[in-house]
């Protein structure tokens, strides 16, 4: 006899009263959350932080509503994002050189076989704000829909879609020009102000 | 597959977690769960961690907006293959406010004659050029009703010829043109009453990181005006909502890459150049993210934006 398989929505609703239900979410989504962490911080850090994400998810104590897709993953990714930020902040405080607050580039580089590709990827992603970059990566790496990525980032559906469009276009253009810095004549002409350095 | 998707695809592949690591993390979680059950309280205080904000949902479902749409802002297609270079004029102080310009544009959009075939045209077609380092690059995009799109862009690292974009909603468009972009129907379903559209877009833009609520809203509005099949009624409403945004800088003497004079409206990193007398969008300049090393502007001059029945 097969027992009732509660949906993510049902589990999220029951969490404040039944913390053990987090174990069900873990079995369903731990692998995906691990990949999220590993893509940004490498497998070793991901192993260290995986349990912390689900423990932090228990911390809220308030009822969470699942995304309309029914999946708890967007919510878990949002928590994972904050866990990663805290981890990077702690690491950054121990280093002399500045570190990207949301990405371990060495871990990303390790997945590209050619130095040239590493430079290309940085050229494409460095022209994006951290916010827009995360939106792009949530869709490209985690396979979320724009609406689900909006849930992670706490923005609306229209804003997420328009931002995603702009982020991809900007990243592609950066790849197309091959150099990260280009003249700012157009902006200066429009505003009379110099581009920020 | 373009270069961006190739790079993202390569870096998106990671090894799965090992069974041992999975068990170890589960054990740590179970320990916390037992503690939580015992105390019947939140298991662990970690004030630095916050849950994502409550979901803000924009209502785009439902019936299409008024089908008897009014006119669409259409810029005559220019045939010249070698557009004149930009002749930018310096910005200067002006007594004209952005609100005045935007309301004028809204009225002009409303007054345009109805475009034959709209909104039942096969495609929305936007054509633009970008002048960089003395070279002119052409960009054409055709967006179908369901959000699918065909793109031809001489600037991008793409094979020659029109490139299909994956269907809307997939979130994995091959060209980054309109992945997951709103369909025509979804755009039609947005309210065209500025009193309703303004609060909706403001709410929808709260989480954006553009520096202020005004910049967030302006950013969303520019996105909805540029290269989208927004109906004339929606464009009019967008101009009206934009007119309520404080702090927009005005340059009445902007000359675009085609030699046309327009009014440049700038807030944060987003500039729209419009012809207030017709409501036409002449150019869009994007320099976000401001202050990030490596930022540079994208400036697109629009030669055509409107419905078409012709195939790409």
Tab-separated table of C-alpha atoms in Angstrom:
chain	number	residue	atom	x	y	z
A	1	UNK	CA	0.000	0.000	0.000
A	2	UNK	CA	1.362	3.340	-0.987
A	3	UNK	CA	1.082	6.111	1.547
A	4	UNK	CA	0.035	9.629	0.817
A	5	UNK	CA	2.726	11.586	-0.981
A	6	UNK	CA	2.279	15.156	0.178
A	7	UNK	CA	3.024	17.868	-2.297
A	8	UNK	CA	5.712	20.439	-1.637
A	9	UNK	CA	2.952	22.928	-0.907
A	10	UNK	CA	1.475	20.687	1.746
A	11	UNK	CA	4.865	20.114	3.302
A	12	UNK	CA	5.669	23.807	3.397
A	13	UNK	CA	2.351	24.504	5.042
A	14	UNK	CA	2.998	21.899	7.720
A	15	UNK	CA	6.610	22.799	8.527
A	16	UNK	CA	5.979	25.118	11.479
A	17	UNK	CA	4.157	22.314	13.263
A	18	UNK	CA	5.977	19.341	11.798
A	19	UNK	CA	9.666	20.112	11.354
A	20	UNK	CA	10.372	16.493	10.459
A	21	UNK	CA	8.627	17.165	7.156
A	22	UNK	CA	11.804	18.971	6.151
A	23	UNK	CA	13.312	15.536	5.740
A	24	UNK	CA	10.915	14.862	2.904
A	25	UNK	CA	11.924	18.065	1.180
A	26	UNK	CA	15.532	17.098	1.683
A	27	UNK	CA	15.065	13.754	-0.019
A	28	UNK	CA	13.356	15.457	-2.919
A	29	UNK	CA	15.573	18.441	-3.428
A	30	UNK	CA	18.942	17.962	-1.746
A	31	UNK	CA	20.616	16.896	-4.974
A	32	UNK	CA	19.391	19.986	-6.798
A	33	UNK	CA	20.374	22.296	-3.949
A	34	UNK	CA	23.797	20.664	-3.895
A	35	UNK	CA	24.242	21.379	-7.594
A	36	UNK	CA	23.184	24.987	-7.031
A	37	UNK	CA	25.859	25.350	-4.366
A	38	UNK	CA	28.499	23.441	-6.321
A	39	UNK	CA	28.041	25.585	-9.433
A	40	UNK	CA	28.808	28.716	-7.446
A	41	UNK	CA	31.201	27.532	-4.778
A	42	UNK	CA	32.622	24.175	-5.864
A	43	UNK	CA	31.765	20.674	-4.637
A	44	UNK	CA	33.712	20.801	-1.395
A	45	UNK	CA	32.010	23.950	-0.123
A	46	UNK	CA	28.691	22.630	-1.399
A	47	UNK	CA	29.046	19.544	0.763
A	48	UNK	CA	29.786	21.735	3.753
A	49	UNK	CA	26.819	24.009	3.212
A	50	UNK	CA	24.126	21.597	2.083
A	51	UNK	CA	22.789	20.751	5.520
A	52	UNK	CA	23.033	24.402	6.529
A	53	UNK	CA	20.579	25.355	3.800
A	54	UNK	CA	17.917	22.975	5.038
A	55	UNK	CA	18.585	23.863	8.663
A	56	UNK	CA	18.219	27.537	7.806
A	57	UNK	CA	14.979	26.663	6.031
A	58	UNK	CA	13.663	25.372	9.328
A	59	UNK	CA	14.568	28.586	11.013
A	60	UNK	CA	11.812	30.764	9.677
A	61	UNK	CA	9.027	29.313	11.713
A	62	UNK	CA	6.490	30.950	9.465
A	63	UNK	CA	4.339	29.355	6.863
A	64	UNK	CA	5.763	29.486	3.379
A	65	UNK	CA	3.700	29.278	0.236
A	66	UNK	CA	5.189	27.291	-2.605
A	67	UNK	CA	5.662	28.841	-6.002
A	68	UNK	CA	2.675	28.414	-8.272
A	69	UNK	CA	4.584	25.635	-10.024
A	70	UNK	CA	4.125	23.713	-6.789
A	71	UNK	CA	7.837	23.268	-6.202
A	72	UNK	CA	9.671	24.259	-3.054
A	73	UNK	CA	12.911	24.577	-4.991
A	74	UNK	CA	12.687	28.322	-5.707
A	75	UNK	CA	12.282	28.904	-1.975
A	76	UNK	CA	15.206	26.615	-1.162
A	77	UNK	CA	17.399	28.297	-3.777
A	78	UNK	CA	16.641	31.645	-2.175
A	79	UNK	CA	17.852	30.299	1.153
A	80	UNK	CA	20.886	28.698	-0.476
A	81	UNK	CA	21.732	32.033	-2.042
A	82	UNK	CA	21.775	33.690	1.371
A	83	UNK	CA	23.794	30.872	2.921
A	84	UNK	CA	26.348	31.237	0.137
A	85	UNK	CA	26.542	35.002	0.579
A	86	UNK	CA	27.234	34.608	4.268
A	87	UNK	CA	29.870	31.997	3.553
A	88	UNK	CA	31.571	34.216	0.980
A	89	UNK	CA	31.460	37.170	3.353
A	90	UNK	CA	33.199	35.134	6.014
A	91	UNK	CA	35.840	33.959	3.572
A	92	UNK	CA	36.310	37.441	2.201
A	93	UNK	CA	36.977	38.787	5.674
A	94	UNK	CA	39.836	36.322	5.976
A	95	UNK	CA	41.442	37.306	2.695
A	96	UNK	CA	43.465	40.293	1.673
A	97	UNK	CA	42.101	40.462	-1.845
A	98	UNK	CA	38.502	41.254	-2.595
A	99	UNK	CA	36.255	38.377	-3.507
A	100	UNK	CA	33.115	38.186	-5.557
A	101	UNK	CA	30.375	38.130	-2.910
A	102	UNK	CA	28.341	35.503	-4.728
A	103	UNK	CA	30.714	33.412	-6.779
A	104	UNK	CA	33.899	31.428	-6.368
A	105	UNK	CA	35.372	31.992	-9.801
A	106	UNK	CA	38.040	29.362	-9.296
A	107	UNK	CA	35.291	26.792	-8.961
A	108	UNK	CA	33.652	28.039	-12.145
A	109	UNK	CA	36.940	28.150	-14.024
A	110	UNK	CA	37.608	24.567	-13.101
A	111	UNK	CA	34.712	23.542	-15.315
A	112	UNK	CA	36.091	25.254	-18.409
A	113	UNK	CA	38.934	23.574	-20.185
A	114	UNK	CA	40.379	26.572	-21.994
A	115	UNK	CA	41.726	29.810	-20.585
A	116	UNK	CA	40.116	31.725	-23.431
A	117	UNK	CA	36.679	30.468	-22.457
A	118	UNK	CA	37.227	31.585	-18.891
A	119	UNK	CA	37.952	35.076	-20.062
A	120	UNK	CA	34.907	35.019	-22.312
A	121	UNK	CA	32.628	33.906	-19.508
A	122	UNK	CA	33.922	36.621	-17.213
A	123	UNK	CA	33.522	39.217	-19.929
A	124	UNK	CA	29.922	38.164	-20.387
A	125	UNK	CA	28.975	37.935	-16.718
A	126	UNK	CA	30.956	40.882	-15.425
A	127	UNK	CA	28.830	43.354	-17.333
A	128	UNK	CA	25.839	42.261	-15.285
A	129	UNK	CA	24.881	43.350	-11.813
A	130	UNK	CA	25.021	40.545	-9.260
A	131	UNK	CA	21.250	40.579	-9.214
A	132	UNK	CA	20.900	40.208	-12.983
A	133	UNK	CA	23.671	37.648	-13.119
A	134	UNK	CA	21.921	35.501	-10.543
A	135	UNK	CA	18.705	35.749	-12.529
A	136	UNK	CA	20.484	34.608	-15.675
A	137	UNK	CA	22.190	31.720	-13.886
A	138	UNK	CA	19.057	30.548	-12.120
A	139	UNK	CA	17.482	30.067	-15.521
A	140	UNK	CA	20.548	28.786	-17.367
A	141	UNK	CA	22.120	26.642	-14.669
A	142	UNK	CA	19.223	25.588	-12.474
A	143	UNK	CA	16.657	25.382	-15.242
A	144	UNK	CA	14.125	27.555	-13.483
A	145	UNK	CA	11.477	29.394	-15.406
A	146	UNK	CA	11.720	33.179	-15.252
A	147	UNK	CA	8.732	33.170	-12.908
A	148	UNK	CA	10.437	30.735	-10.550
A	149	UNK	CA	13.652	32.744	-10.674
A	150	UNK	CA	11.589	35.792	-9.779
A	151	UNK	CA	10.454	33.947	-6.678
A	152	UNK	CA	14.039	33.308	-5.627
A	153	UNK	CA	15.034	36.923	-6.071
A	154	UNK	CA	11.885	38.429	-4.658
A	155	UNK	CA	10.911	40.321	-7.772
A	156	UNK	CA	7.823	40.236	-9.958
A	157	UNK	CA	7.197	38.206	-13.051
A	158	UNK	CA	7.297	41.045	-15.520
A	159	UNK	CA	10.410	42.512	-13.994
A	160	UNK	CA	12.154	39.142	-14.012
A	161	UNK	CA	11.388	38.489	-17.634
A	162	UNK	CA	12.448	41.898	-18.776
A	163	UNK	CA	15.624	41.679	-16.712
A	164	UNK	CA	16.433	38.270	-18.075
A	165	UNK	CA	16.011	39.534	-21.583
A	166	UNK	CA	18.256	42.466	-20.910
A	167	UNK	CA	20.866	40.394	-19.088
A	168	UNK	CA	21.160	37.898	-21.921
A	169	UNK	CA	21.304	40.608	-24.500
A	170	UNK	CA	23.961	42.471	-22.553
A	171	UNK	CA	26.046	39.342	-21.979
A	172	UNK	CA	25.847	38.405	-25.635
A	173	UNK	CA	26.832	41.874	-26.682
A	174	UNK	CA	29.817	41.739	-24.358
A	175	UNK	CA	30.889	38.512	-26.022
A	176	UNK	CA	30.341	40.072	-29.397
A	177	UNK	CA	32.571	43.032	-28.820
A	178	UNK	CA	35.324	40.963	-27.303
A	179	UNK	CA	36.504	43.714	-25.001
A	180	UNK	CA	34.851	44.563	-21.734
A	181	UNK	CA	35.228	48.314	-21.920
A	182	UNK	CA	33.935	50.440	-24.731
A	183	UNK	CA	33.441	54.158	-25.324
A	184	UNK	CA	30.640	55.837	-23.481
A	185	UNK	CA	29.922	58.430	-26.105
A	186	UNK	CA	26.289	57.525	-26.502
A	187	UNK	CA	25.487	57.861	-22.832
A	188	UNK	CA	27.451	61.030	-22.494
A	189	UNK	CA	25.556	62.445	-25.422
A	190	UNK	CA	22.241	61.576	-23.909
A	191	UNK	CA	22.822	62.755	-20.422
A	192	UNK	CA	25.684	65.159	-20.543
A	193	UNK	CA	27.313	63.126	-17.809
A	194	UNK	CA	30.425	61.061	-17.947
A	195	UNK	CA	30.105	57.328	-17.547
A	196	UNK	CA	31.129	56.013	-14.183
A	197	UNK	CA	34.565	54.500	-14.129
B	1	UNK	CA	23.702	27.156	-29.663
B	2	UNK	CA	25.418	30.496	-29.326
B	3	UNK	CA	28.593	31.265	-27.448
B	4	UNK	CA	26.824	32.439	-24.304
B	5	UNK	CA	24.717	29.313	-24.032
B	6	UNK	CA	27.760	27.214	-24.805
B	7	UNK	CA	29.653	28.805	-21.922
B	8	UNK	CA	26.731	28.589	-19.549
B	9	UNK	CA	26.085	25.005	-20.553
B	10	UNK	CA	29.714	24.041	-19.966
B	11	UNK	CA	29.864	25.634	-16.555
B	12	UNK	CA	26.429	24.407	-15.549
B	13	UNK	CA	27.515	20.782	-15.501
B	14	UNK	CA	28.681	19.653	-12.063
B	15	UNK	CA	29.145	16.284	-10.451
B	16	UNK	CA	26.243	14.969	-8.404
B	17	UNK	CA	26.584	14.686	-4.687
B	18	UNK	CA	27.978	11.397	-3.459
B	19	UNK	CA	25.732	9.083	-1.423
B	20	UNK	CA	27.988	9.493	1.599
B	21	UNK	CA	27.810	13.269	1.506
B	22	UNK	CA	24.073	13.096	1.053
B	23	UNK	CA	23.748	10.904	4.131
B	24	UNK	CA	26.060	13.063	6.208
B	25	UNK	CA	24.115	16.221	5.463
B	26	UNK	CA	20.860	14.427	6.188
B	27	UNK	CA	22.219	13.330	9.550
B	28	UNK	CA	23.052	16.916	10.443
B	29	UNK	CA	19.586	17.997	9.411
B	30	UNK	CA	17.927	15.222	11.389
B	31	UNK	CA	19.783	16.277	14.493
B	32	UNK	CA	18.416	19.772	14.143
B	33	UNK	CA	14.941	18.480	13.420
B	34	UNK	CA	14.991	16.482	16.659
B	35	UNK	CA	15.974	19.580	18.564
B	36	UNK	CA	13.247	21.582	16.903
B	37	UNK	CA	10.651	18.998	17.729
B	38	UNK	CA	11.766	18.924	21.323
B	39	UNK	CA	11.589	22.649	21.748
B	40	UNK	CA	8.645	23.029	19.397
B	41	UNK	CA	10.320	26.186	18.291
B	42	UNK	CA	12.540	27.309	15.476
B	43	UNK	CA	15.508	25.010	15.482
B	44	UNK	CA	18.210	27.485	15.095
B	45	UNK	CA	18.571	31.170	15.282
B	46	UNK	CA	20.438	32.601	12.354
B	47	UNK	CA	19.369	36.161	12.143
B	48	UNK	CA	21.625	36.856	9.229
B	49	UNK	CA	19.654	34.549	7.025
B	50	UNK	CA	16.399	35.714	5.648
B	51	UNK	CA	13.817	33.847	3.729
B	52	UNK	CA	12.869	35.110	0.309
B	53	UNK	CA	10.257	37.776	0.341
B	54	UNK	CA	6.662	36.812	-0.013
B	55	UNK	CA	5.841	36.247	-3.588
B	56	UNK	CA	4.581	39.232	-5.464
B	57	UNK	CA	2.390	38.090	-8.253
B	58	UNK	CA	1.534	40.139	-11.256
B	59	UNK	CA	-1.802	39.409	-12.765
B	60	UNK	CA	-1.384	38.798	-16.435
B	61	UNK	CA	-3.816	35.974	-16.876
B	62	UNK	CA	-7.289	36.489	-18.140
B	63	UNK	CA	-8.786	37.939	-21.182
B	64	UNK	CA	-6.873	40.005	-23.615
B	65	UNK	CA	-7.065	43.703	-23.335
B	66	UNK	CA	-9.253	45.597	-25.647
B	67	UNK	CA	-8.859	44.006	-29.005
B	68	UNK	CA	-9.957	47.131	-30.739
B	69	UNK	CA	-6.584	48.519	-30.064
B	70	UNK	CA	-5.834	51.983	-31.112
B	71	UNK	CA	-2.863	53.034	-33.098
B	72	UNK	CA	0.602	51.611	-32.771
B	73	UNK	CA	3.664	53.760	-32.770
B	74	UNK	CA	5.305	52.902	-36.037
B	75	UNK	CA	8.427	54.500	-37.282
B	76	UNK	CA	8.731	54.379	-41.064
B	77	UNK	CA	11.225	51.775	-42.161
B	78	UNK	CA	14.329	53.397	-43.478
B	79	UNK	CA	15.951	51.844	-46.457
B	80	UNK	CA	19.367	53.377	-46.180
B	81	UNK	CA	22.052	50.814	-45.537
B	82	UNK	CA	24.494	53.382	-44.320
B	83	UNK	CA	22.777	55.506	-41.738
B	84	UNK	CA	24.334	58.753	-40.806
B	85	UNK	CA	26.542	58.692	-37.758
B	86	UNK	CA	25.208	60.056	-34.553
B	87	UNK	CA	25.481	63.786	-34.073
B	88	UNK	CA	24.978	64.061	-30.391
B	89	UNK	CA	24.145	67.371	-28.882
B	90	UNK	CA	25.203	68.144	-25.367
B	91	UNK	CA	22.583	67.925	-22.719
B	92	UNK	CA	21.475	71.196	-21.232
B	93	UNK	CA	19.045	72.495	-18.722
B	94	UNK	CA	15.564	72.950	-19.949
B	95	UNK	CA	12.313	74.170	-18.559
B	96	UNK	CA	10.484	71.239	-20.090
B	97	UNK	CA	9.853	68.521	-17.574
B	98	UNK	CA	9.932	64.817	-18.218
B	99	UNK	CA	6.316	64.598	-17.124
B	100	UNK	CA	5.302	67.086	-19.799
B	101	UNK	CA	7.218	65.231	-22.501
B	102	UNK	CA	5.862	61.848	-21.503
B	103	UNK	CA	2.265	63.050	-21.325
B	104	UNK	CA	2.679	64.622	-24.749
B	105	UNK	CA	3.956	61.283	-26.045
B	106	UNK	CA	1.029	59.493	-24.406
B	107	UNK	CA	-1.455	61.798	-26.094
B	108	UNK	CA	0.264	61.380	-29.443
B	109	UNK	CA	0.178	57.610	-29.106
B	110	UNK	CA	-3.517	57.774	-28.357
B	111	UNK	CA	-4.149	59.997	-31.349
B	112	UNK	CA	-2.332	57.834	-33.893
B	113	UNK	CA	-4.524	56.323	-36.606
B	114	UNK	CA	-5.321	52.686	-36.097
B	115	UNK	CA	-2.824	50.379	-37.672
B	116	UNK	CA	-4.424	48.028	-40.152
B	117	UNK	CA	-4.047	44.427	-39.148
B	118	UNK	CA	-3.269	45.161	-35.558
B	119	UNK	CA	-3.393	43.197	-33.292
B	120	UNK	CA	-3.829	40.198	-35.565
B	121	UNK	CA	-0.602	40.615	-37.463
B	122	UNK	CA	1.623	37.577	-37.690
B	123	UNK	CA	4.604	39.206	-36.051
B	124	UNK	CA	5.792	42.166	-34.129
B	125	UNK	CA	8.873	43.420	-35.927
B	126	UNK	CA	11.493	45.691	-34.404
B	127	UNK	CA	14.451	46.861	-36.455
B	128	UNK	CA	17.314	48.819	-35.048
B	129	UNK	CA	20.888	49.774	-35.673
B	130	UNK	CA	23.816	50.194	-33.379
B	131	UNK	CA	26.804	52.304	-34.336
B	132	UNK	CA	30.047	51.272	-32.701
B	133	UNK	CA	33.548	52.294	-33.525
B	134	UNK	CA	32.402	53.638	-36.850
B	135	UNK	CA	30.593	50.468	-37.828
B	136	UNK	CA	26.860	50.053	-38.147
B	137	UNK	CA	25.260	46.843	-36.932
B	138	UNK	CA	21.723	45.862	-37.858
B	139	UNK	CA	19.337	44.050	-35.577
B	140	UNK	CA	15.929	42.690	-36.573
B	141	UNK	CA	13.625	40.697	-34.380
B	142	UNK	CA	10.259	39.207	-35.262
B	143	UNK	CA	8.141	38.169	-32.295
B	144	UNK	CA	5.171	35.872	-32.837
B	145	UNK	CA	2.035	35.935	-30.719
B	146	UNK	CA	3.159	33.035	-28.561
B	147	UNK	CA	6.440	34.750	-27.778
B	148	UNK	CA	8.584	32.745	-30.195
B	149	UNK	CA	11.021	34.982	-31.951
B	150	UNK	CA	13.415	35.116	-34.851
B	151	UNK	CA	16.475	37.267	-34.514
B	152	UNK	CA	19.015	38.564	-36.970
B	153	UNK	CA	21.762	40.626	-35.386
B	154	UNK	CA	24.976	41.414	-37.209
B	155	UNK	CA	26.707	42.370	-33.970
B	156	UNK	CA	26.242	39.140	-32.086
B	157	UNK	CA	28.507	36.124	-32.332
B	158	UNK	CA	25.971	34.140	-34.321
B	159	UNK	CA	25.931	32.264	-37.584
B	160	UNK	CA	24.695	34.473	-40.445
B	161	UNK	CA	20.999	34.646	-41.196
B	162	UNK	CA	17.915	34.682	-38.983
B	163	UNK	CA	18.215	32.547	-35.880
B	164	UNK	CA	15.190	30.950	-34.236
B	165	UNK	CA	14.650	31.561	-30.579
B	166	UNK	CA	13.220	28.771	-28.509
B	167	UNK	CA	9.585	29.066	-27.513
B	168	UNK	CA	8.621	31.507	-24.861
B	169	UNK	CA	8.384	30.128	-21.396
B	170	UNK	CA	11.182	27.658	-21.891
B	171	UNK	CA	13.536	30.010	-20.143
B	172	UNK	CA	16.318	28.753	-22.341
B	173	UNK	CA	16.140	30.836	-25.478
B	174	UNK	CA	19.091	30.141	-27.674
B	175	UNK	CA	19.749	33.748	-28.477
B	176	UNK	CA	18.641	35.566	-25.431
B	177	UNK	CA	16.180	37.550	-27.410
B	178	UNK	CA	12.938	36.778	-25.702
B	179	UNK	CA	13.417	33.743	-23.502
B	180	UNK	CA	10.364	33.550	-21.360
B	181	UNK	CA	9.263	36.878	-22.626
B	182	UNK	CA	5.651	37.855	-22.198
B	183	UNK	CA	3.412	36.808	-25.020
B	184	UNK	CA	1.212	39.256	-26.861
B	185	UNK	CA	-1.800	38.059	-24.879
B	186	UNK	CA	-0.011	38.534	-21.596
B	187	UNK	CA	0.926	42.054	-22.581
B	188	UNK	CA	-2.641	42.748	-23.664
B	189	UNK	CA	-3.849	41.511	-20.305
B	190	UNK	CA	-1.902	44.188	-18.481
B	191	UNK	CA	-4.186	47.032	-17.464
B	192	UNK	CA	-4.141	50.045	-19.733
B	193	UNK	CA	-5.544	52.300	-17.064
B	194	UNK	CA	-2.504	54.154	-15.678
B	195	UNK	CA	-4.125	54.219	-12.234
B	196	UNK	CA	-4.058	50.418	-12.198
B	197	UNK	CA	-0.914	49.821	-14.223
B	198	UNK	CA	1.265	52.111	-12.122
B	199	UNK	CA	0.754	50.372	-8.775
B	200	UNK	CA	1.027	46.978	-10.421
B	201	UNK	CA	4.384	47.740	-12.032
B	202	UNK	CA	5.639	49.476	-8.922
B	203	UNK	CA	4.820	46.421	-6.856
B	204	UNK	CA	6.358	44.152	-9.444
B	205	UNK	CA	9.608	46.100	-9.502
B	206	UNK	CA	10.199	46.322	-5.768
B	207	UNK	CA	12.932	43.711	-5.645
B	208	UNK	CA	14.970	45.145	-8.491
B	209	UNK	CA	18.284	46.648	-7.604
B	210	UNK	CA	18.398	49.902	-9.469
B	211	UNK	CA	18.932	52.170	-6.538
B	212	UNK	CA	15.474	53.483	-5.810
B	213	UNK	CA	11.807	52.688	-6.382
B	214	UNK	CA	11.716	55.354	-9.087
B	215	UNK	CA	14.613	53.790	-10.946
B	216	UNK	CA	13.120	50.331	-10.557
B	217	UNK	CA	9.854	51.465	-12.059
B	218	UNK	CA	11.522	53.391	-14.881
B	219	UNK	CA	13.616	50.347	-15.685
B	220	UNK	CA	10.586	48.098	-15.949
B	221	UNK	CA	8.751	50.611	-18.100
B	222	UNK	CA	11.646	50.951	-20.522
B	223	UNK	CA	11.805	47.192	-20.812
B	224	UNK	CA	8.132	47.071	-21.682
B	225	UNK	CA	8.466	49.754	-24.326
B	226	UNK	CA	11.554	48.454	-26.093
B	227	UNK	CA	11.152	45.732	-28.711
B	228	UNK	CA	7.947	44.420	-27.236
B	229	UNK	CA	4.599	44.030	-28.951
B	230	UNK	CA	2.956	46.235	-26.366
B	231	UNK	CA	-0.292	47.543	-27.745
B	232	UNK	CA	-0.713	51.251	-28.414
B	233	UNK	CA	-3.070	51.448	-25.461
B	234	UNK	CA	-0.454	49.897	-23.207
B	235	UNK	CA	2.241	52.210	-24.556
B	236	UNK	CA	0.068	55.175	-23.831
B	237	UNK	CA	-0.469	53.932	-20.287
B	238	UNK	CA	3.247	53.259	-19.843
B	239	UNK	CA	4.047	56.821	-20.863
B	240	UNK	CA	1.439	58.091	-18.423
B	241	UNK	CA	2.853	56.033	-15.573
B	242	UNK	CA	6.376	57.133	-16.447
B	243	UNK	CA	5.205	60.733	-16.243
B	244	UNK	CA	4.659	60.220	-12.535
B	245	UNK	CA	8.258	59.207	-11.888
B	246	UNK	CA	10.350	61.912	-10.274
B	247	UNK	CA	13.900	62.769	-11.196
B	248	UNK	CA	13.976	61.944	-14.903
B	249	UNK	CA	16.517	64.140	-16.712
B	250	UNK	CA	15.510	65.707	-20.012
B	251	UNK	CA	17.601	66.504	-23.058
B	252	UNK	CA	15.416	67.952	-25.775
B	253	UNK	CA	18.135	68.141	-28.379
B	254	UNK	CA	19.300	64.587	-28.660
B	255	UNK	CA	20.202	63.599	-32.197
B	256	UNK	CA	20.174	59.896	-32.842
B	257	UNK	CA	22.362	57.835	-35.146
B	258	UNK	CA	19.976	58.494	-38.015
B	259	UNK	CA	20.090	62.229	-37.559
B	260	UNK	CA	16.645	62.483	-36.040
B	261	UNK	CA	16.081	64.907	-33.210
B	262	UNK	CA	14.335	63.529	-30.177
B	263	UNK	CA	13.972	64.040	-26.463
B	264	UNK	CA	16.229	61.912	-24.307
B	265	UNK	CA	14.809	60.917	-20.930
B	266	UNK	CA	17.281	59.485	-18.460
B	267	UNK	CA	17.020	58.000	-15.018
B	268	UNK	CA	19.740	55.778	-13.625
B	269	UNK	CA	21.277	53.800	-16.438
B	270	UNK	CA	18.276	53.846	-18.708
B	271	UNK	CA	17.648	56.406	-21.433
B	272	UNK	CA	14.721	56.478	-23.795
B	273	UNK	CA	14.789	58.804	-26.762
B	274	UNK	CA	11.318	59.570	-28.029
B	275	UNK	CA	9.582	61.903	-30.391
B	276	UNK	CA	6.977	63.495	-28.130
B	277	UNK	CA	4.943	64.710	-31.082
B	278	UNK	CA	4.338	61.196	-32.367
B	279	UNK	CA	5.045	59.010	-29.358
B	280	UNK	CA	7.601	57.099	-31.401
B	281	UNK	CA	10.504	55.419	-29.706
B	282	UNK	CA	13.653	56.570	-31.469
B	283	UNK	CA	16.385	55.037	-29.372
B	284	UNK	CA	17.183	53.170	-26.192
B	285	UNK	CA	20.444	53.496	-24.306
B	286	UNK	CA	21.284	51.113	-21.508
B	287	UNK	CA	24.297	51.540	-19.250
B	288	UNK	CA	23.299	49.409	-16.322
B	289	UNK	CA	24.813	48.306	-14.094
B	290	UNK	CA	26.115	51.751	-13.237
B	291	UNK	CA	29.381	51.664	-11.385
B	292	UNK	CA	30.229	48.066	-12.157
B	293	UNK	CA	33.701	47.765	-13.690
B	294	UNK	CA	33.373	46.910	-17.326
B	295	UNK	CA	30.055	48.669	-17.752
B	296	UNK	CA	29.525	50.146	-21.138
B	297	UNK	CA	26.479	51.484	-22.915
B	298	UNK	CA	24.313	49.824	-25.478
B	299	UNK	CA	22.619	52.283	-27.781
B	300	UNK	CA	19.998	51.101	-30.227
B	301	UNK	CA	18.382	53.382	-32.756
B	302	UNK	CA	15.035	52.089	-33.924
B	303	UNK	CA	14.170	52.254	-37.573
B	304	UNK	CA	10.928	50.350	-37.253
B	305	UNK	CA	8.775	48.987	-34.483
B	306	UNK	CA	5.344	47.641	-35.203
B	307	UNK	CA	3.196	44.759	-36.416
B	308	UNK	CA	3.869	43.033	-39.690
B	309	UNK	CA	2.415	40.169	-41.654
B	310	UNK	CA	5.570	39.499	-43.602
B	311	UNK	CA	7.731	36.511	-42.760
B	312	UNK	CA	11.266	37.114	-41.475
